[in-house]
C-alpha cells in the first residue's frame, strides 16, 4: 500500500487530502498530522474579537476526516526528513511515499520590539479573548491597528479588522468619541491589490472616518504608544499585525534555503526535494512584479488541489496535470453584513491583473457560506 503524509491540517493540508482521496484509489493511504485536535478558519478570530459569534462555533474535530477515509494523527511534528518523506514526532516516525508540507506560518510579535508586550495580537487565537475583553472595556479614545511587519497572513484582514471595530464602536454608541487609525509599514495599503485596490480600500476606510498612515515603519511599541521611524502615535488600545514566519521545524528541514519560507515551483508546488511538495503560508512564490504571492486560506486551498492532482497522476502513471495558474479570489468584509471581493490573476506577466466587485450584502453572504460549506463538507458529523 502506498501512502501520502501531509504535515499540517489547515486549509492547504485538508484540501490536498480531500482531493487526493477523491482521485486516488482506496488502497492509497492518506495521513494528516497536526498537533491541534480541531480545525478553525482565521476569519473566526476577527468575528470573535467583536463578539460576532465565537471561535468555538467555527471549530471542527479533525478526527471527522475519517469519514472521508483520511487518517488524522494528532501529534506535534518535531522534525522533517525530506529525503525519506518522514515526520519525526514524540510518538515515533510517520513516513510515506509522498510528503506534503502544509504547516502554515505563525505570528511573530517578538520580531518587533514591544509588540508582544503592548499590542493585542488577533492573528493568534490564544490572544483573541484578551483583545476582545479590552475592546469591551474600551470607553472611547484612540484605537490603532498597526501592521508592524511582513509577510502576514491574509492581506485584507487588517482592513477587515478596522471595518469590524468601526461597526462595533458605532453599535456601542462610542464612535463619535473614538479615533480609529490603521498604519502600515508598506508603501501602499495593500500592495497585493496594487494602486487601484489600495485606493479603493483607502476610500472605504476614509468614508468611515478611519485614518490611515502608509510607510509607517515601527521602531518599537510601548505602553499606549507606537514609536515609528518618523514620529509617535498614542493609543488607548493597540491591535498589532505581526510579521509571520513558518514554524521552526520548517526551517530545520533544510527546505527553505536562505530564507524563512519554502521556495516552491509556482506551477507544481514542488520543493527542491523529490517527492516533497509544500503549500500555503509556509511557502514562498515570487510574482513577476517581485511581490510575494499572498498568503491566504483560499490560496492554500487551491494549492492543495494542485498538489493532490500531481500526486494522483504519479500514482496512476498519468501525464502531469495542468500547472497552477495563480488565479484566486478574495473577500474583504466591510462590516458583518457587507463585503467586497476581488479576483486576481496573480501569475499574469508584469504583475497581477485584478478585478474588483462592489460591496454588497450578497458578497458577505458568500463569505459566510465559504466557511459554512467547508466546515460541513470537510468535517461531516
Ligand atoms: C485574522 C485572520 C483572518 C483571516 N481571514 C481569512 C479569510 O477570510 N480568507 C482566507 O482565505 N484566509 C484568511 N486568513 C488566512 C488563513 O487563515 C491562512 O492563510 C490559512 O490558514 C493558511 O493555510 P495553511 O494550510 O497554509 O496553514 P494553516 O491553516 O495555518 O495550517 C497549518 C497547520 O499546521 C499545524 N502545525 C504547525 N506546526 C506544527 C507542528 N510542529 N506539528 C504539528 N502541527 C503543526 C497547525 O496546527 C495548523 O493547523 C485569515 C487569517 C487571520 C489570522
PDB file of C-alpha atoms in Angstrom, residues 86-337:
ATOM      1  CA  UNK A  86       9.246  11.317   7.055  1.00  0.00           C
ATOM      2  CA  UNK A  87       7.986  13.310  10.029  1.00  0.00           C
ATOM      3  CA  UNK A  88       9.555  12.838  13.449  1.00  0.00           C
ATOM      4  CA  UNK A  89       7.180  13.053  16.417  1.00  0.00           C
ATOM      5  CA  UNK A  90       7.471  12.184  20.115  1.00  0.00           C
ATOM      6  CA  UNK A  91       5.480   9.032  19.416  1.00  0.00           C
ATOM      7  CA  UNK A  92       7.655   7.860  16.553  1.00  0.00           C
ATOM      8  CA  UNK A  93       8.188   8.484  12.863  1.00  0.00           C
ATOM      9  CA  UNK A  94       5.444   8.757  10.264  1.00  0.00           C
ATOM     10  CA  UNK A  95       6.727   8.239   6.743  1.00  0.00           C
ATOM     11  CA  UNK A  96       5.265   7.873   3.305  1.00  0.00           C
ATOM     12  CA  UNK A  97       5.970   7.731  -0.407  1.00  0.00           C
ATOM     13  CA  UNK A  98       4.967  11.380  -0.824  1.00  0.00           C
ATOM     14  CA  UNK A  99       5.119  14.251   1.633  1.00  0.00           C
ATOM     15  CA  UNK A 100       3.107  17.496   1.579  1.00  0.00           C
ATOM     16  CA  UNK A 101       4.211  20.249   3.935  1.00  0.00           C
ATOM     17  CA  UNK A 102       1.313  22.498   4.897  1.00  0.00           C
ATOM     18  CA  UNK A 103       2.491  23.808   8.261  1.00  0.00           C
ATOM     19  CA  UNK A 104       1.402  27.419   7.798  1.00  0.00           C
ATOM     20  CA  UNK A 105       3.081  30.479   9.292  1.00  0.00           C
ATOM     21  CA  UNK A 106       2.825  31.780  12.829  1.00  0.00           C
ATOM     22  CA  UNK A 107       2.639  35.382  14.044  1.00  0.00           C
ATOM     23  CA  UNK A 108       5.993  36.516  15.425  1.00  0.00           C
ATOM     24  CA  UNK A 109       5.362  39.658  17.515  1.00  0.00           C
ATOM     25  CA  UNK A 110       8.777  39.033  19.110  1.00  0.00           C
ATOM     26  CA  UNK A 111      10.367  40.324  15.880  1.00  0.00           C
ATOM     27  CA  UNK A 112       9.174  43.880  16.634  1.00  0.00           C
ATOM     28  CA  UNK A 113      10.328  45.434  19.915  1.00  0.00           C
ATOM     29  CA  UNK A 114       7.487  45.749  22.417  1.00  0.00           C
ATOM     30  CA  UNK A 115       4.776  44.383  20.094  1.00  0.00           C
ATOM     31  CA  UNK A 116       4.187  41.207  22.120  1.00  0.00           C
ATOM     32  CA  UNK A 117       4.016  43.150  25.405  1.00  0.00           C
ATOM     33  CA  UNK A 118       1.983  46.201  24.401  1.00  0.00           C
ATOM     34  CA  UNK A 119      -0.264  45.222  21.490  1.00  0.00           C
ATOM     35  CA  UNK A 120      -3.080  42.717  21.105  1.00  0.00           C
ATOM     36  CA  UNK A 121      -2.424  40.017  18.522  1.00  0.00           C
ATOM     37  CA  UNK A 122      -5.675  38.829  16.965  1.00  0.00           C
ATOM     38  CA  UNK A 123      -3.682  36.769  14.462  1.00  0.00           C
ATOM     39  CA  UNK A 124      -3.095  34.339  17.347  1.00  0.00           C
ATOM     40  CA  UNK A 125      -6.312  32.664  18.515  1.00  0.00           C
ATOM     41  CA  UNK A 126      -4.949  32.329  22.069  1.00  0.00           C
ATOM     42  CA  UNK A 127      -4.733  36.140  22.308  1.00  0.00           C
ATOM     43  CA  UNK A 128      -8.200  36.877  20.933  1.00  0.00           C
ATOM     44  CA  UNK A 129     -10.105  36.638  24.259  1.00  0.00           C
ATOM     45  CA  UNK A 130      -7.849  39.294  25.878  1.00  0.00           C
ATOM     46  CA  UNK A 131      -8.216  41.559  22.837  1.00  0.00           C
ATOM     47  CA  UNK A 132     -11.971  41.119  22.880  1.00  0.00           C
ATOM     48  CA  UNK A 133     -12.124  41.923  26.621  1.00  0.00           C
ATOM     49  CA  UNK A 134     -10.008  45.070  26.049  1.00  0.00           C
ATOM     50  CA  UNK A 135     -12.370  46.177  23.279  1.00  0.00           C
ATOM     51  CA  UNK A 136     -15.363  45.572  25.500  1.00  0.00           C
ATOM     52  CA  UNK A 137     -13.763  47.668  28.258  1.00  0.00           C
ATOM     53  CA  UNK A 138     -12.883  50.470  25.787  1.00  0.00           C
ATOM     54  CA  UNK A 139     -14.895  53.584  26.523  1.00  0.00           C
ATOM     55  CA  UNK A 140     -13.655  55.977  23.844  1.00  0.00           C
ATOM     56  CA  UNK A 141     -10.226  57.263  22.877  1.00  0.00           C
ATOM     57  CA  UNK A 142      -7.860  56.018  20.171  1.00  0.00           C
ATOM     58  CA  UNK A 143      -7.604  52.545  18.698  1.00  0.00           C
ATOM     59  CA  UNK A 144      -4.626  51.831  16.441  1.00  0.00           C
ATOM     60  CA  UNK A 145      -4.389  48.841  14.124  1.00  0.00           C
ATOM     61  CA  UNK A 146      -0.703  48.560  13.368  1.00  0.00           C
ATOM     62  CA  UNK A 147       0.627  46.414  10.518  1.00  0.00           C
ATOM     63  CA  UNK A 148       4.065  46.077  12.031  1.00  0.00           C
ATOM     64  CA  UNK A 149       5.883  43.780   9.615  1.00  0.00           C
ATOM     65  CA  UNK A 150       5.543  41.255   6.853  1.00  0.00           C
ATOM     66  CA  UNK A 151       4.660  38.995   5.426  1.00  0.00           C
ATOM     67  CA  UNK A 152       1.439  38.486   7.353  1.00  0.00           C
ATOM     68  CA  UNK A 153      -1.378  36.088   6.534  1.00  0.00           C
ATOM     69  CA  UNK A 154      -4.468  37.331   4.753  1.00  0.00           C
ATOM     70  CA  UNK A 155      -3.543  40.746   3.304  1.00  0.00           C
ATOM     71  CA  UNK A 156      -7.095  42.190   3.601  1.00  0.00           C
ATOM     72  CA  UNK A 157      -7.632  41.050   7.221  1.00  0.00           C
ATOM     73  CA  UNK A 158      -6.218  44.185   8.963  1.00  0.00           C
ATOM     74  CA  UNK A 159      -8.650  46.314   6.933  1.00  0.00           C
ATOM     75  CA  UNK A 160     -11.498  43.941   7.776  1.00  0.00           C
ATOM     76  CA  UNK A 161     -10.419  44.293  11.408  1.00  0.00           C
ATOM     77  CA  UNK A 162     -10.712  48.097  11.109  1.00  0.00           C
ATOM     78  CA  UNK A 163     -14.150  47.889   9.457  1.00  0.00           C
ATOM     79  CA  UNK A 164     -15.420  45.470  12.101  1.00  0.00           C
ATOM     80  CA  UNK A 165     -14.113  47.573  15.005  1.00  0.00           C
ATOM     81  CA  UNK A 166     -15.695  50.645  13.404  1.00  0.00           C
ATOM     82  CA  UNK A 167     -19.034  48.815  13.198  1.00  0.00           C
ATOM     83  CA  UNK A 168     -18.652  47.607  16.807  1.00  0.00           C
ATOM     84  CA  UNK A 169     -17.949  51.123  18.123  1.00  0.00           C
ATOM     85  CA  UNK A 170     -20.961  52.501  16.262  1.00  0.00           C
ATOM     86  CA  UNK A 171     -23.199  49.792  17.722  1.00  0.00           C
ATOM     87  CA  UNK A 172     -21.995  50.756  21.233  1.00  0.00           C
ATOM     88  CA  UNK A 173     -22.536  54.481  20.630  1.00  0.00           C
ATOM     89  CA  UNK A 174     -18.787  55.079  21.074  1.00  0.00           C
ATOM     90  CA  UNK A 175     -17.750  56.010  17.548  1.00  0.00           C
ATOM     91  CA  UNK A 176     -18.046  59.791  17.911  1.00  0.00           C
ATOM     92  CA  UNK A 177     -15.677  59.780  20.861  1.00  0.00           C
ATOM     93  CA  UNK A 178     -13.179  57.387  19.272  1.00  0.00           C
ATOM     94  CA  UNK A 179     -10.395  57.760  16.734  1.00  0.00           C
ATOM     95  CA  UNK A 180      -9.630  54.724  14.650  1.00  0.00           C
ATOM     96  CA  UNK A 181      -6.308  54.637  12.812  1.00  0.00           C
ATOM     97  CA  UNK A 182      -4.669  51.986  10.655  1.00  0.00           C
ATOM     98  CA  UNK A 183      -0.939  52.167   9.996  1.00  0.00           C
ATOM     99  CA  UNK A 184       1.204  50.016   7.753  1.00  0.00           C
ATOM    100  CA  UNK A 185       4.920  49.731   7.164  1.00  0.00           C
ATOM    101  CA  UNK A 186       4.138  49.117   3.475  1.00  0.00           C
ATOM    102  CA  UNK A 187       4.262  51.963   0.933  1.00  0.00           C
ATOM    103  CA  UNK A 188       0.599  51.479  -0.043  1.00  0.00           C
ATOM    104  CA  UNK A 189      -2.249  49.934   1.934  1.00  0.00           C
ATOM    105  CA  UNK A 190      -2.366  46.568   0.180  1.00  0.00           C
ATOM    106  CA  UNK A 191       0.464  46.075  -2.317  1.00  0.00           C
ATOM    107  CA  UNK A 192      -1.024  42.726  -3.444  1.00  0.00           C
ATOM    108  CA  UNK A 193      -4.092  44.610  -4.679  1.00  0.00           C
ATOM    109  CA  UNK A 194      -1.981  47.230  -6.465  1.00  0.00           C
ATOM    110  CA  UNK A 195      -2.509  51.012  -6.525  1.00  0.00           C
ATOM    111  CA  UNK A 196      -6.137  50.739  -7.617  1.00  0.00           C
ATOM    112  CA  UNK A 197      -7.096  48.194  -4.961  1.00  0.00           C
ATOM    113  CA  UNK A 198      -5.267  50.120  -2.256  1.00  0.00           C
ATOM    114  CA  UNK A 199      -7.038  53.322  -3.300  1.00  0.00           C
ATOM    115  CA  UNK A 200     -10.383  51.524  -3.188  1.00  0.00           C
ATOM    116  CA  UNK A 201      -9.726  50.235   0.337  1.00  0.00           C
ATOM    117  CA  UNK A 202      -8.398  53.660   1.369  1.00  0.00           C
ATOM    118  CA  UNK A 203     -11.639  55.232   0.108  1.00  0.00           C
ATOM    119  CA  UNK A 204     -13.795  52.830   2.100  1.00  0.00           C
ATOM    120  CA  UNK A 205     -11.738  53.435   5.253  1.00  0.00           C
ATOM    121  CA  UNK A 206     -11.926  57.176   4.853  1.00  0.00           C
ATOM    122  CA  UNK A 207     -15.722  57.074   4.271  1.00  0.00           C
ATOM    123  CA  UNK A 208     -15.974  55.557   7.751  1.00  0.00           C
ATOM    124  CA  UNK A 209     -13.629  58.116   9.280  1.00  0.00           C
ATOM    125  CA  UNK A 210     -10.784  55.636   9.715  1.00  0.00           C
ATOM    126  CA  UNK A 211      -7.478  57.395   9.177  1.00  0.00           C
ATOM    127  CA  UNK A 212      -4.515  55.629   7.577  1.00  0.00           C
ATOM    128  CA  UNK A 213      -0.788  56.051   7.501  1.00  0.00           C
ATOM    129  CA  UNK A 214       1.419  54.212   4.978  1.00  0.00           C
ATOM    130  CA  UNK A 215       5.204  53.754   5.060  1.00  0.00           C
ATOM    131  CA  UNK A 216       4.956  53.763   8.861  1.00  0.00           C
ATOM    132  CA  UNK A 217       7.897  51.605   9.935  1.00  0.00           C
ATOM    133  CA  UNK A 218       7.564  50.634  13.587  1.00  0.00           C
ATOM    134  CA  UNK A 219      10.664  51.189  15.753  1.00  0.00           C
ATOM    135  CA  UNK A 220       9.065  49.880  18.907  1.00  0.00           C
ATOM    136  CA  UNK A 221       5.775  49.652  20.750  1.00  0.00           C
ATOM    137  CA  UNK A 222       5.479  50.989  24.282  1.00  0.00           C
ATOM    138  CA  UNK A 223       2.638  51.031  26.766  1.00  0.00           C
ATOM    139  CA  UNK A 224      -0.030  53.120  24.991  1.00  0.00           C
ATOM    140  CA  UNK A 225       2.312  54.342  22.248  1.00  0.00           C
ATOM    141  CA  UNK A 226       3.650  53.235  18.873  1.00  0.00           C
ATOM    142  CA  UNK A 227       7.030  54.713  18.039  1.00  0.00           C
ATOM    143  CA  UNK A 228       7.601  54.933  14.285  1.00  0.00           C
ATOM    144  CA  UNK A 229      10.803  55.863  12.481  1.00  0.00           C
ATOM    145  CA  UNK A 230       9.281  59.314  11.954  1.00  0.00           C
ATOM    146  CA  UNK A 231       7.001  60.071  14.894  1.00  0.00           C
ATOM    147  CA  UNK A 232       4.771  58.608  17.589  1.00  0.00           C
ATOM    148  CA  UNK A 233       1.137  57.598  17.873  1.00  0.00           C
ATOM    149  CA  UNK A 234      -0.519  57.470  21.299  1.00  0.00           C
ATOM    150  CA  UNK A 235      -3.329  54.911  21.505  1.00  0.00           C
ATOM    151  CA  UNK A 236      -5.554  53.514  24.242  1.00  0.00           C
ATOM    152  CA  UNK A 237      -5.820  50.162  22.501  1.00  0.00           C
ATOM    153  CA  UNK A 238      -3.289  48.773  20.027  1.00  0.00           C
ATOM    154  CA  UNK A 239      -4.030  45.838  17.738  1.00  0.00           C
ATOM    155  CA  UNK A 240      -0.775  44.651  16.203  1.00  0.00           C
ATOM    156  CA  UNK A 241      -0.411  42.684  12.977  1.00  0.00           C
ATOM    157  CA  UNK A 242       2.917  40.896  13.434  1.00  0.00           C
ATOM    158  CA  UNK A 243       5.250  39.576  10.766  1.00  0.00           C
ATOM    159  CA  UNK A 244       4.769  35.849  10.216  1.00  0.00           C
ATOM    160  CA  UNK A 245       7.267  33.011   9.855  1.00  0.00           C
ATOM    161  CA  UNK A 246       6.810  29.267   9.333  1.00  0.00           C
ATOM    162  CA  UNK A 247       7.197  27.067  12.416  1.00  0.00           C
ATOM    163  CA  UNK A 248      10.840  26.340  13.369  1.00  0.00           C
ATOM    164  CA  UNK A 249      10.554  22.738  12.185  1.00  0.00           C
ATOM    165  CA  UNK A 250      10.165  24.035   8.616  1.00  0.00           C
ATOM    166  CA  UNK A 251      13.431  25.977   8.773  1.00  0.00           C
ATOM    167  CA  UNK A 252      15.184  22.961  10.310  1.00  0.00           C
ATOM    168  CA  UNK A 253      14.011  20.743   7.428  1.00  0.00           C
ATOM    169  CA  UNK A 254      16.621  22.349   5.186  1.00  0.00           C
ATOM    170  CA  UNK A 255      13.939  23.045   2.554  1.00  0.00           C
ATOM    171  CA  UNK A 256      13.903  26.818   2.999  1.00  0.00           C
ATOM    172  CA  UNK A 257      17.349  27.624   1.660  1.00  0.00           C
ATOM    173  CA  UNK A 258      18.488  31.056   2.834  1.00  0.00           C
ATOM    174  CA  UNK A 259      15.037  32.467   3.618  1.00  0.00           C
ATOM    175  CA  UNK A 260      12.466  31.515   6.234  1.00  0.00           C
ATOM    176  CA  UNK A 261       9.858  30.205   3.735  1.00  0.00           C
ATOM    177  CA  UNK A 262       9.981  27.157   1.421  1.00  0.00           C
ATOM    178  CA  UNK A 263      10.577  28.188  -2.189  1.00  0.00           C
ATOM    179  CA  UNK A 264       8.321  26.130  -4.468  1.00  0.00           C
ATOM    180  CA  UNK A 265       7.721  25.829  -8.182  1.00  0.00           C
ATOM    181  CA  UNK A 266       4.687  28.063  -8.710  1.00  0.00           C
ATOM    182  CA  UNK A 267       3.085  25.690 -11.234  1.00  0.00           C
ATOM    183  CA  UNK A 268       3.521  22.426  -9.312  1.00  0.00           C
ATOM    184  CA  UNK A 269       4.267  23.460  -5.694  1.00  0.00           C
ATOM    185  CA  UNK A 270       7.214  21.045  -5.790  1.00  0.00           C
ATOM    186  CA  UNK A 271      10.060  21.736  -3.367  1.00  0.00           C
ATOM    187  CA  UNK A 272      13.739  21.088  -4.038  1.00  0.00           C
ATOM    188  CA  UNK A 273      13.351  17.541  -2.617  1.00  0.00           C
ATOM    189  CA  UNK A 274      11.908  14.793  -4.834  1.00  0.00           C
ATOM    190  CA  UNK A 275       8.502  13.564  -3.656  1.00  0.00           C
ATOM    191  CA  UNK A 276       8.024  16.577  -1.369  1.00  0.00           C
ATOM    192  CA  UNK A 277       5.564  19.413  -2.041  1.00  0.00           C
ATOM    193  CA  UNK A 278       4.716  22.449   0.074  1.00  0.00           C
ATOM    194  CA  UNK A 279       1.542  24.543   0.052  1.00  0.00           C
ATOM    195  CA  UNK A 280       0.084  27.584   1.752  1.00  0.00           C
ATOM    196  CA  UNK A 281       1.510  30.083   4.195  1.00  0.00           C
ATOM    197  CA  UNK A 282       4.819  28.228   4.717  1.00  0.00           C
ATOM    198  CA  UNK A 283       5.801  28.698   1.059  1.00  0.00           C
ATOM    199  CA  UNK A 284       7.430  31.451  -0.952  1.00  0.00           C
ATOM    200  CA  UNK A 285       6.349  32.253  -4.512  1.00  0.00           C
ATOM    201  CA  UNK A 286       7.591  35.477  -6.042  1.00  0.00           C
ATOM    202  CA  UNK A 287       5.354  37.114  -8.652  1.00  0.00           C
ATOM    203  CA  UNK A 288       6.596  38.668 -11.903  1.00  0.00           C
ATOM    204  CA  UNK A 289       6.483  42.135 -10.313  1.00  0.00           C
ATOM    205  CA  UNK A 290       8.701  40.973  -7.437  1.00  0.00           C
ATOM    206  CA  UNK A 291       5.825  40.869  -4.917  1.00  0.00           C
ATOM    207  CA  UNK A 292       5.192  37.727  -2.866  1.00  0.00           C
ATOM    208  CA  UNK A 293       2.140  35.618  -3.718  1.00  0.00           C
ATOM    209  CA  UNK A 294      -0.347  36.440  -0.925  1.00  0.00           C
ATOM    210  CA  UNK A 295      -0.741  34.083   1.986  1.00  0.00           C
ATOM    211  CA  UNK A 296      -4.412  33.226   2.436  1.00  0.00           C
ATOM    212  CA  UNK A 297      -6.651  30.270   3.090  1.00  0.00           C
ATOM    213  CA  UNK A 298      -8.194  30.444  -0.382  1.00  0.00           C
ATOM    214  CA  UNK A 299      -4.702  30.286  -1.901  1.00  0.00           C
ATOM    215  CA  UNK A 300      -3.570  27.383   0.321  1.00  0.00           C
ATOM    216  CA  UNK A 301      -6.751  25.519  -0.628  1.00  0.00           C
ATOM    217  CA  UNK A 302      -6.117  25.954  -4.369  1.00  0.00           C
ATOM    218  CA  UNK A 303      -2.500  24.887  -3.957  1.00  0.00           C
ATOM    219  CA  UNK A 304      -3.620  21.783  -2.061  1.00  0.00           C
ATOM    220  CA  UNK A 305      -5.789  20.800  -5.051  1.00  0.00           C
ATOM    221  CA  UNK A 306      -2.834  21.204  -7.425  1.00  0.00           C
ATOM    222  CA  UNK A 307      -0.551  19.018  -5.319  1.00  0.00           C
ATOM    223  CA  UNK A 308      -3.215  16.319  -4.918  1.00  0.00           C
ATOM    224  CA  UNK A 309      -3.605  16.177  -8.711  1.00  0.00           C
ATOM    225  CA  UNK A 310       0.174  15.930  -9.103  1.00  0.00           C
ATOM    226  CA  UNK A 311       0.387  13.015  -6.676  1.00  0.00           C
ATOM    227  CA  UNK A 312      -2.660  11.272  -8.183  1.00  0.00           C
ATOM    228  CA  UNK A 313      -1.091  11.496 -11.657  1.00  0.00           C
ATOM    229  CA  UNK A 314       2.075   9.861 -10.321  1.00  0.00           C
ATOM    230  CA  UNK A 315       0.072   7.112  -8.613  1.00  0.00           C
ATOM    231  CA  UNK A 316      -1.887   6.395 -11.789  1.00  0.00           C
ATOM    232  CA  UNK A 317       1.129   6.815 -14.048  1.00  0.00           C
ATOM    233  CA  UNK A 318      -0.701   9.539 -15.952  1.00  0.00           C
ATOM    234  CA  UNK A 319       0.695  12.706 -17.503  1.00  0.00           C
ATOM    235  CA  UNK A 320       1.127  15.690 -15.191  1.00  0.00           C
ATOM    236  CA  UNK A 321      -1.970  17.883 -14.610  1.00  0.00           C
ATOM    237  CA  UNK A 322      -2.049  21.494 -15.835  1.00  0.00           C
ATOM    238  CA  UNK A 323       0.121  23.803 -13.719  1.00  0.00           C
ATOM    239  CA  UNK A 324      -1.391  26.159 -11.150  1.00  0.00           C
ATOM    240  CA  UNK A 325      -2.301  29.425 -12.904  1.00  0.00           C
ATOM    241  CA  UNK A 326      -2.284  31.596  -9.783  1.00  0.00           C
ATOM    242  CA  UNK A 327      -5.903  32.760 -10.116  1.00  0.00           C
ATOM    243  CA  UNK A 328      -7.646  33.375  -6.817  1.00  0.00           C
ATOM    244  CA  UNK A 329     -10.405  35.477  -5.335  1.00  0.00           C
ATOM    245  CA  UNK A 330     -10.579  37.186  -2.021  1.00  0.00           C
ATOM    246  CA  UNK A 331     -13.347  38.677   0.122  1.00  0.00           C
ATOM    247  CA  UNK A 332     -12.970  41.910   2.055  1.00  0.00           C
ATOM    248  CA  UNK A 333     -15.515  42.167   4.821  1.00  0.00           C
ATOM    249  CA  UNK A 334     -16.581  45.775   5.311  1.00  0.00           C
ATOM    250  CA  UNK A 335     -18.941  45.044   8.205  1.00  0.00           C
ATOM    251  CA  UNK A 336     -20.657  41.887   9.387  1.00  0.00           C
ATOM    252  CA  UNK A 337     -23.233  42.022   6.600  1.00  0.00           C
TER     253      UNK A 337
END
